[in-house]
Coordinates of C-alpha atoms in Angstrom, one line a residue:
M7 CA 101.5 87.6 77.4
S8 CA 101.3 87.9 81.0
R9 CA 98.0 86.1 82.9
E10 CA 96.9 87.4 86.3
C11 CA 95.2 84.4 88.3
I12 CA 92.2 85.5 90.3
K13 CA 91.4 83.6 93.5
P14 CA 87.8 83.9 95.0
Q15 CA 87.9 85.0 98.3
T16 CA 85.2 84.3 101.2
G17 CA 83.6 87.7 101.5
G18 CA 85.6 89.4 99.2
P19 CA 84.5 91.0 95.8
Q20 CA 82.3 88.5 94.2
S21 CA 80.5 88.2 91.1
Q22 CA 76.7 87.7 90.8
S23 CA 76.2 83.8 90.1
L24 CA 77.0 81.0 92.7
S25 CA 78.6 78.0 91.5
P26 CA 77.7 74.4 93.1
G27 CA 81.1 74.6 94.9
G28 CA 80.5 77.7 96.5
Q29 CA 82.3 80.0 94.5
Y30 CA 80.9 82.8 92.2
G31 CA 80.7 82.7 88.6
A32 CA 83.7 82.3 86.3
L33 CA 86.0 82.3 89.2
A34 CA 84.5 78.9 90.3
S35 CA 87.0 77.2 88.3
G36 CA 90.1 79.1 89.2
N37 CA 91.2 79.8 85.7
C38 CA 93.5 82.6 85.1
L39 CA 92.4 85.8 83.0
P40 CA 94.1 87.7 80.7
P41 CA 94.7 91.3 81.9
S42 CA 92.9 92.6 79.4
T43 CA 89.7 90.3 80.2
S44 CA 86.3 92.6 81.6
A45 CA 85.4 90.7 84.9
S46 CA 82.5 91.6 86.7
W47 CA 83.0 92.2 90.2
S48 CA 80.8 93.3 93.1
L49 CA 81.2 94.0 96.8
P50 CA 78.3 94.6 99.4
R51 CA 78.4 98.1 100.6
W52 CA 78.6 97.2 104.0
R53 CA 81.5 94.9 103.5
A54 CA 83.2 98.0 101.9
Y55 CA 82.5 100.1 104.4
L56 CA 83.8 97.7 107.3
A57 CA 86.9 97.3 105.2
A58 CA 87.5 101.3 105.0
A59 CA 86.8 101.5 108.9
V60 CA 89.8 99.0 109.3
L61 CA 91.8 100.6 107.1
C62 CA 91.1 103.9 108.8
Y63 CA 91.8 102.3 112.4
V64 CA 95.2 101.3 111.1
N65 CA 96.2 104.3 109.7
L66 CA 95.5 106.1 113.2
L67 CA 98.0 103.6 114.6
N68 CA 100.3 104.2 111.7
Y69 CA 100.8 108.0 112.6
M70 CA 100.4 107.4 116.1
N71 CA 103.6 105.0 115.9
W72 CA 105.2 107.9 113.9
F73 CA 104.7 110.8 116.6
I74 CA 105.1 108.6 120.0
I75 CA 108.4 109.4 120.2
P76 CA 108.1 113.0 120.0
G77 CA 105.7 113.4 122.9
V78 CA 108.7 111.6 125.0
L79 CA 111.7 113.1 123.3
L80 CA 113.0 114.8 126.4
D81 CA 113.1 111.6 128.1
V82 CA 114.4 109.8 125.3
Q83 CA 117.4 112.4 124.8
K84 CA 118.1 112.0 128.8
Y85 CA 118.2 108.5 129.0
F86 CA 120.7 107.8 125.7
H87 CA 122.3 111.1 126.4
I88 CA 122.0 112.6 123.0
S89 CA 121.6 116.0 121.8
D90 CA 119.4 118.4 120.0
S91 CA 121.0 117.5 116.5
H92 CA 120.7 113.8 117.6
A93 CA 117.4 113.9 118.4
G94 CA 116.1 115.1 115.1
L95 CA 118.2 112.7 113.6
L96 CA 115.8 110.2 115.2
Q97 CA 112.9 111.8 112.9
T98 CA 115.5 111.8 109.9
V99 CA 116.4 107.9 110.2
F100 CA 112.9 107.2 110.7
I101 CA 111.8 108.9 107.4
G102 CA 115.0 107.9 105.5
C103 CA 114.2 104.2 105.9
L104 CA 110.3 105.0 104.9
L105 CA 111.5 106.8 101.8
V106 CA 114.1 103.9 100.9
S107 CA 111.5 101.4 101.3
A108 CA 108.2 102.8 99.9
P109 CA 109.3 102.2 96.3
V110 CA 110.2 98.6 97.3
F111 CA 106.9 97.8 98.9
G112 CA 105.0 99.8 96.0
Y113 CA 106.6 97.3 93.4
L114 CA 105.6 94.5 95.4
G115 CA 101.8 95.8 95.9
D116 CA 101.4 96.1 92.4
R117 CA 102.5 92.5 91.8
Y118 CA 101.6 90.7 95.0
S119 CA 99.1 90.1 97.8
R120 CA 98.5 93.7 99.1
K121 CA 96.9 92.2 102.1
A122 CA 99.7 90.1 103.1
I123 CA 102.2 93.2 102.6
L124 CA 100.0 95.6 104.8
S125 CA 99.6 92.7 107.3
F126 CA 103.5 92.3 107.4
G127 CA 103.9 96.1 107.9
V128 CA 101.7 96.2 111.0
L129 CA 103.8 93.4 112.4
L130 CA 107.1 94.9 111.6
W131 CA 106.5 98.6 113.0
S132 CA 104.6 96.7 116.2
G133 CA 107.7 94.2 116.8
A134 CA 110.2 96.9 116.1
G135 CA 108.5 99.2 118.7
L136 CA 108.0 97.0 121.4
S137 CA 111.6 95.9 121.2
S138 CA 112.9 99.1 121.4
S139 CA 111.8 99.8 124.8
F140 CA 113.8 96.9 126.4
I141 CA 117.1 98.8 124.6
S142 CA 119.9 99.7 127.2
Y143 CA 121.1 103.2 127.1
Q144 CA 124.8 102.1 126.1
Y145 CA 123.1 100.9 122.6
S146 CA 121.7 104.5 121.6
W147 CA 122.7 103.2 118.0
L148 CA 120.3 100.2 118.3
F149 CA 117.3 102.3 119.2
F150 CA 118.2 104.5 116.1
L151 CA 118.0 101.4 114.1
S152 CA 114.6 100.4 115.5
R153 CA 113.1 103.4 114.4
G154 CA 114.4 102.9 111.1
I155 CA 112.4 99.5 111.1
V156 CA 109.4 101.0 112.2
G157 CA 109.8 103.6 109.3
T158 CA 109.9 100.6 107.2
G159 CA 106.8 99.0 108.5
A160 CA 104.8 102.5 108.0
A161 CA 106.0 102.3 104.4
S162 CA 104.3 99.4 103.2
Y163 CA 101.1 100.9 104.7
S164 CA 101.2 104.4 103.8
T165 CA 102.2 102.9 100.3
I166 CA 99.8 100.1 99.6
A167 CA 96.5 101.1 102.0
P168 CA 95.3 104.0 99.8
T169 CA 95.1 101.8 96.6
V170 CA 92.9 99.1 98.4
L171 CA 90.6 102.2 99.1
G172 CA 90.8 103.0 95.4
D173 CA 89.6 99.6 94.6
L174 CA 86.9 99.7 97.2
F175 CA 85.1 102.9 95.9
V176 CA 85.0 105.0 92.9
K177 CA 83.9 109.0 92.1
D178 CA 82.7 110.8 95.0
Q179 CA 82.5 108.1 97.1
R180 CA 86.4 107.3 96.5
T181 CA 87.0 111.2 97.5
C182 CA 84.8 110.9 100.8
A183 CA 86.3 107.5 101.5
L184 CA 90.2 109.1 101.3
A185 CA 88.9 112.3 103.1
V186 CA 88.2 110.4 106.4
F187 CA 91.3 107.9 105.8
Y188 CA 93.6 110.9 105.6
I189 CA 91.5 112.5 108.6
F190 CA 93.5 110.0 110.7
I191 CA 96.7 111.4 109.9
P192 CA 96.5 114.3 111.9
V193 CA 94.5 112.5 114.5
G194 CA 97.0 109.8 115.0
S195 CA 99.8 112.3 114.8
G196 CA 98.2 114.3 117.7
L197 CA 96.9 111.3 119.8
G198 CA 100.8 109.6 119.6
Y199 CA 102.2 113.0 120.9
V200 CA 99.5 113.0 123.9
L201 CA 99.7 109.0 124.4
G202 CA 103.5 109.2 124.7
S203 CA 103.4 112.5 127.0
T204 CA 100.8 111.3 129.1
V205 CA 101.9 107.6 129.8
A206 CA 105.3 109.0 130.6
E207 CA 103.7 111.2 133.0
L208 CA 101.7 108.6 134.4
T209 CA 103.8 105.7 135.0
G210 CA 107.2 107.7 135.2
N211 CA 108.9 105.8 132.4
W212 CA 108.6 106.7 128.9
R213 CA 109.0 103.0 127.7
W214 CA 105.6 102.4 128.8
A215 CA 104.4 104.2 125.7
L216 CA 106.3 101.9 123.4
R217 CA 104.8 98.9 125.2
I218 CA 101.1 100.1 125.4
M219 CA 100.9 100.3 121.3
P220 CA 101.6 97.0 120.4
C221 CA 98.1 95.8 122.4
L222 CA 96.4 98.3 119.6
D223 CA 98.3 96.9 116.7
A224 CA 97.5 93.6 117.7
V225 CA 93.8 94.4 117.5
A226 CA 94.5 96.1 114.3
L227 CA 96.5 93.4 112.5
A228 CA 93.5 90.6 113.2
L229 CA 90.8 93.2 111.8
L230 CA 92.9 93.4 108.8
I231 CA 93.3 90.0 108.3
L232 CA 89.5 89.1 108.9
L233 CA 87.9 92.1 107.5
V234 CA 89.9 93.4 104.7
P235 CA 89.1 91.7 101.2
D236 CA 92.3 91.0 99.2
L237 CA 91.0 92.7 96.2
P238 CA 92.1 92.7 92.6
R239 CA 93.5 95.9 91.3
G240 CA 91.1 98.0 89.5
A241 CA 88.4 96.2 91.2
A242 CA 86.2 99.4 91.6
E243 CA 86.4 100.3 88.0
K244 CA 85.1 96.6 87.2
Q245 CA 82.1 96.9 89.4
G246 CA 79.0 96.6 88.1
E247 CA 91.9 102.4 123.5
V248 CA 93.9 100.4 126.1
P249 CA 93.0 102.3 129.4
V250 CA 96.2 103.2 131.4
R251 CA 96.2 103.3 135.3
A252 CA 97.3 106.4 137.1
P253 CA 99.1 104.9 140.1
R254 CA 98.8 108.1 142.2
S255 CA 96.5 110.4 141.1
S256 CA 92.5 111.0 141.1
W257 CA 90.6 111.2 137.9
Y258 CA 90.0 115.0 138.4
E259 CA 93.9 115.4 138.6
D260 CA 94.2 113.6 135.4
V261 CA 92.0 116.1 133.6
R262 CA 93.4 119.0 135.3
Y263 CA 97.1 117.7 134.1
L264 CA 95.7 116.6 130.7
G265 CA 94.0 120.5 130.1
R266 CA 97.1 122.0 131.0
N267 CA 99.6 120.3 128.7
L268 CA 97.4 119.0 125.8
I269 CA 97.2 122.3 123.9
F270 CA 99.3 121.2 120.7
G271 CA 98.0 117.7 120.3
A272 CA 94.3 119.1 120.8
L273 CA 94.5 121.6 118.1
T274 CA 96.7 118.8 115.8
V275 CA 93.6 116.6 116.1
A276 CA 90.8 119.1 115.6
T277 CA 92.2 121.0 112.8
G278 CA 93.5 117.8 111.1
I279 CA 89.4 116.5 111.2
I280 CA 88.2 119.9 110.0
G281 CA 90.7 120.4 107.6
V282 CA 90.6 117.1 106.0
M283 CA 86.7 117.2 105.7
L284 CA 87.1 121.1 104.4
G285 CA 89.9 120.1 101.7
A286 CA 87.6 117.1 100.4
E287 CA 84.5 119.0 100.3
A288 CA 85.8 122.0 98.5
S289 CA 87.4 119.6 96.4
R290 CA 84.1 117.5 95.5
K291 CA 82.3 120.9 95.0
Y292 CA 84.8 122.9 93.0
K293 CA 85.9 120.2 90.6
K294 CA 82.3 120.0 89.3
V295 CA 82.8 123.8 87.8
N296 CA 86.5 123.6 87.4
P297 CA 88.5 120.3 86.5
R298 CA 91.6 121.9 87.9
A299 CA 89.8 122.6 91.3
E300 CA 91.9 120.2 93.1
P301 CA 95.7 121.5 92.5
L302 CA 94.4 125.1 93.2
I303 CA 92.8 124.3 96.3
C304 CA 96.0 122.9 97.4
A305 CA 98.0 125.8 96.1
S306 CA 95.8 128.2 98.0
S307 CA 95.9 126.4 101.1
L308 CA 99.6 126.6 100.9
F309 CA 99.8 130.3 100.4
A310 CA 97.6 131.1 103.0
T311 CA 99.2 128.7 105.5
A312 CA 102.9 130.6 105.0
P313 CA 101.9 133.8 106.5
C314 CA 100.0 132.1 109.3
L315 CA 102.9 129.7 110.5
Y316 CA 105.4 133.0 110.3
L317 CA 103.2 134.9 112.4
A318 CA 102.8 132.2 114.8
L319 CA 106.7 131.8 115.3
I320 CA 107.2 135.5 115.3
L321 CA 104.4 136.0 118.0
A322 CA 105.3 133.1 120.3
S323 CA 107.8 135.0 122.1
R324 CA 105.0 138.2 122.8
T325 CA 101.8 136.3 123.0
L326 CA 101.0 132.7 123.3
L327 CA 97.4 133.3 122.7
A328 CA 97.9 134.9 118.9
S329 CA 100.5 132.2 118.3
Y330 CA 98.5 129.4 118.9
V331 CA 95.6 131.1 117.0
F332 CA 97.9 131.2 114.1
L333 CA 99.2 127.8 114.5
A334 CA 95.8 126.3 114.3
L335 CA 94.8 128.3 111.3
G336 CA 98.2 126.9 109.9
E337 CA 97.5 123.5 110.7
L338 CA 94.0 123.8 109.5
L339 CA 95.1 125.0 106.0
L340 CA 97.6 122.1 105.6
S341 CA 95.3 119.7 106.6
C342 CA 92.8 120.7 103.4
N343 CA 95.5 119.3 101.2
W344 CA 95.7 115.5 102.5
A345 CA 92.7 113.6 100.5
V346 CA 93.1 115.9 98.0
V347 CA 96.6 115.3 96.6
A348 CA 95.6 111.3 97.0
D349 CA 92.9 112.1 95.1
I350 CA 94.9 113.5 92.3
L351 CA 97.3 111.1 92.4
L352 CA 94.7 108.2 91.8
S353 CA 93.0 110.1 89.0
V354 CA 96.1 110.2 87.0
V355 CA 97.5 106.9 87.2
V356 CA 96.3 103.6 86.0
P357 CA 95.2 101.0 88.6
R358 CA 98.0 98.6 87.8
C359 CA 100.6 101.1 89.1
R360 CA 98.7 102.9 91.8
G361 CA 101.0 101.2 94.5
T362 CA 104.1 102.4 92.5
A363 CA 102.8 105.8 92.1
E364 CA 102.1 105.9 96.0
A365 CA 105.2 104.9 97.0
L366 CA 107.0 107.3 94.4
Q367 CA 104.7 110.1 95.6
I368 CA 105.9 109.3 99.3
T369 CA 109.4 109.3 98.6
V370 CA 109.5 112.4 96.4
A371 CA 107.4 114.0 99.4
H372 CA 109.4 112.8 102.4
V373 CA 113.1 113.3 100.3
L374 CA 111.9 117.3 99.8
G375 CA 110.2 117.4 103.3
D376 CA 110.3 115.7 106.9
A377 CA 113.6 113.1 105.8
G378 CA 115.9 115.9 106.7
S379 CA 114.3 118.7 108.0
P380 CA 114.3 117.6 111.6
Y381 CA 118.1 117.3 111.9
L382 CA 118.3 120.2 109.5
T383 CA 116.2 122.5 111.8
G384 CA 118.1 120.8 114.7
L385 CA 121.4 121.7 113.4
I386 CA 120.3 125.3 112.1
S387 CA 119.6 125.8 115.7
S388 CA 123.0 124.3 116.8
V389 CA 125.0 126.5 114.7
L390 CA 122.9 129.8 115.8
Q391 CA 123.3 129.0 119.2
A392 CA 126.8 128.5 119.2
E393 CA 127.6 132.3 117.7
R394 CA 125.1 133.4 120.6
P395 CA 125.3 133.6 124.7
N396 CA 124.4 130.5 126.2
S397 CA 120.9 131.6 127.8
Y398 CA 117.2 130.0 127.5
L399 CA 116.2 133.4 125.7
Q400 CA 119.0 132.6 122.9
H401 CA 118.2 128.8 122.5
F402 CA 114.5 130.0 121.8
L403 CA 115.4 132.3 119.4
S404 CA 117.6 130.0 117.5
L405 CA 114.9 127.4 117.1
Q406 CA 112.6 129.9 116.2
H407 CA 114.9 131.2 113.4
S408 CA 115.3 127.8 112.2
F409 CA 111.8 126.9 112.1
L410 CA 111.1 130.0 109.9
C411 CA 112.5 128.5 107.0
C412 CA 109.5 126.0 106.7
A413 CA 107.2 129.0 105.9
F414 CA 109.2 129.9 102.8
A415 CA 109.5 126.1 101.8
I416 CA 105.5 125.9 101.8
V417 CA 105.3 129.1 99.5
L418 CA 107.6 126.8 97.1
G419 CA 105.4 124.0 97.5
G420 CA 102.2 126.4 96.9
G421 CA 104.2 127.2 93.1
C422 CA 104.4 123.7 92.5
F423 CA 100.7 123.0 92.8
L424 CA 100.0 125.6 90.5
L425 CA 102.4 123.7 87.7
T426 CA 100.2 120.6 88.3
A427 CA 97.2 122.6 87.5
L428 CA 98.5 123.1 84.0
H429 CA 98.7 119.3 83.4
L430 CA 96.0 117.7 85.3
E431 CA 93.4 117.7 82.5
R432 CA 96.0 116.0 80.2
D433 CA 97.3 113.4 82.3
Q434 CA 93.9 112.4 83.5
A435 CA 92.6 112.0 80.0
R436 CA 95.8 109.5 79.4
A437 CA 94.9 107.5 82.4
R438 CA 91.2 107.1 81.3
Q439 CA 92.6 106.0 77.9
P440 CA 91.9 101.9 77.4
G441 CA 95.0 101.7 75.3
E442 CA 97.1 102.7 78.8
E443 CA 96.1 100.1 80.9
T444 CA 97.6 97.0 79.3
L445 CA 99.6 95.8 75.9
D446 CA 97.8 92.9 74.1
S447 CA 99.9 90.2 72.7
K448 CA 99.9 91.5 69.2
D449 CA 101.6 94.9 70.4
I450 CA 104.3 92.8 72.7
A451 CA 104.9 90.4 69.8
R452 CA 105.4 93.4 67.3
R453 CA 107.8 95.3 69.6
D454 CA 109.8 92.1 69.9
T455 CA 109.8 92.1 66.1
E456 CA 110.9 95.4 65.7
R457 CA 113.4 95.3 68.3
Q458 CA 115.3 92.2 66.5
G459 CA 114.8 93.9 63.0
L460 CA 117.1 97.0 64.5
L461 CA 119.5 94.4 65.9
S462 CA 120.1 92.5 63.0
G463 CA 119.9 95.9 60.6
T464 CA 116.9 94.8 58.9
S465 CA 113.5 96.6 58.8
T466 CA 110.2 95.0 59.4
P467 CA 106.5 96.0 58.4
T468 CA 104.4 97.3 60.7
E469 CA 100.7 96.3 61.3

């Protein structure tokens, strides 16, 4: 039978009795405990909150790195001389590498030090992002490759960080922690877009946006190493900004500029924060009276998002104000799902394989979503534009019609959540069964004996 060695960590989860050597309880001997052995772990509440805060901060930077390129996309296109379809391919390469590497990190995260893997991910995306700012325009393929490496680093964090949060908190505390954690997805997305465009405008060079982020990443890496404990899997269940100088503009001019050009980023940040909080709170209250509340909330929000997105796109050419209103409503409703989806996943999976589950969820979500959608949207727009007169209006209409496909995909996602509601209670019950967690030595020995009996053509009695 496999055994799990648990090393005591300074400031990590600790049992109640302190040994003379400075280590705690049964862990002071450094012995390996069988997987089925129940160990008592405790972590001071302030340490758990501090670790969660660090994980949220790193998640913020993670998604800022995701969306910093869209903020300077036009400058990148001009510098590397790439078309709309190839510009969309930048995000496809990023997401493609993310979804390919996510299962690998999920596998490693369920077996090796999650803290080390998270640190590696931060170091990888930070180094790749900084290096990409020095690539010459003749080597556009190398810039595409660097975005893929950033996606690989992001995959390690997006896959494993939620499982660490799942081992810091339980029940309602876990739901709240995940809600705060996933608030930083839309916040980071919006701030990444804002940072990229603002730095490019203030410095006149889009590359500086990629050179500022590593400074923030270095702080995140130090905090991650120092303040986040390397928890054993299932520990919760076992418990008893860098300033940018404006070279030739005043503060008032900067404020006026930002007020005119940051509407989309501001909407994403504001609606993201409110949406994640509303979704988590609705889930927390509604699931007390309906065990299928979480997938029903997700389905309802998606069904309501589709017409909002459709109207935002249709009205964009007629009234910009109404378009922004429906866009804000759509982003608000979409953000309601972030924390709820993660809570669903953690509730139907046993602790020992939550990293793999997160990896598969990320892979499937991105395969069916943003892995190919930027390139596909740009491709549809290019095809439509080729059949129309070459004018600004026709280019706008081509992009508008290509984006309308997203509204129908959202409706399909709502239907999938309705199917999830039919199976949620059964899957949660299976995850809570003790026999689902591990196999003891007798089970393994019996299965080996039965397998040998089948191979030799003889039958063996079972217990």
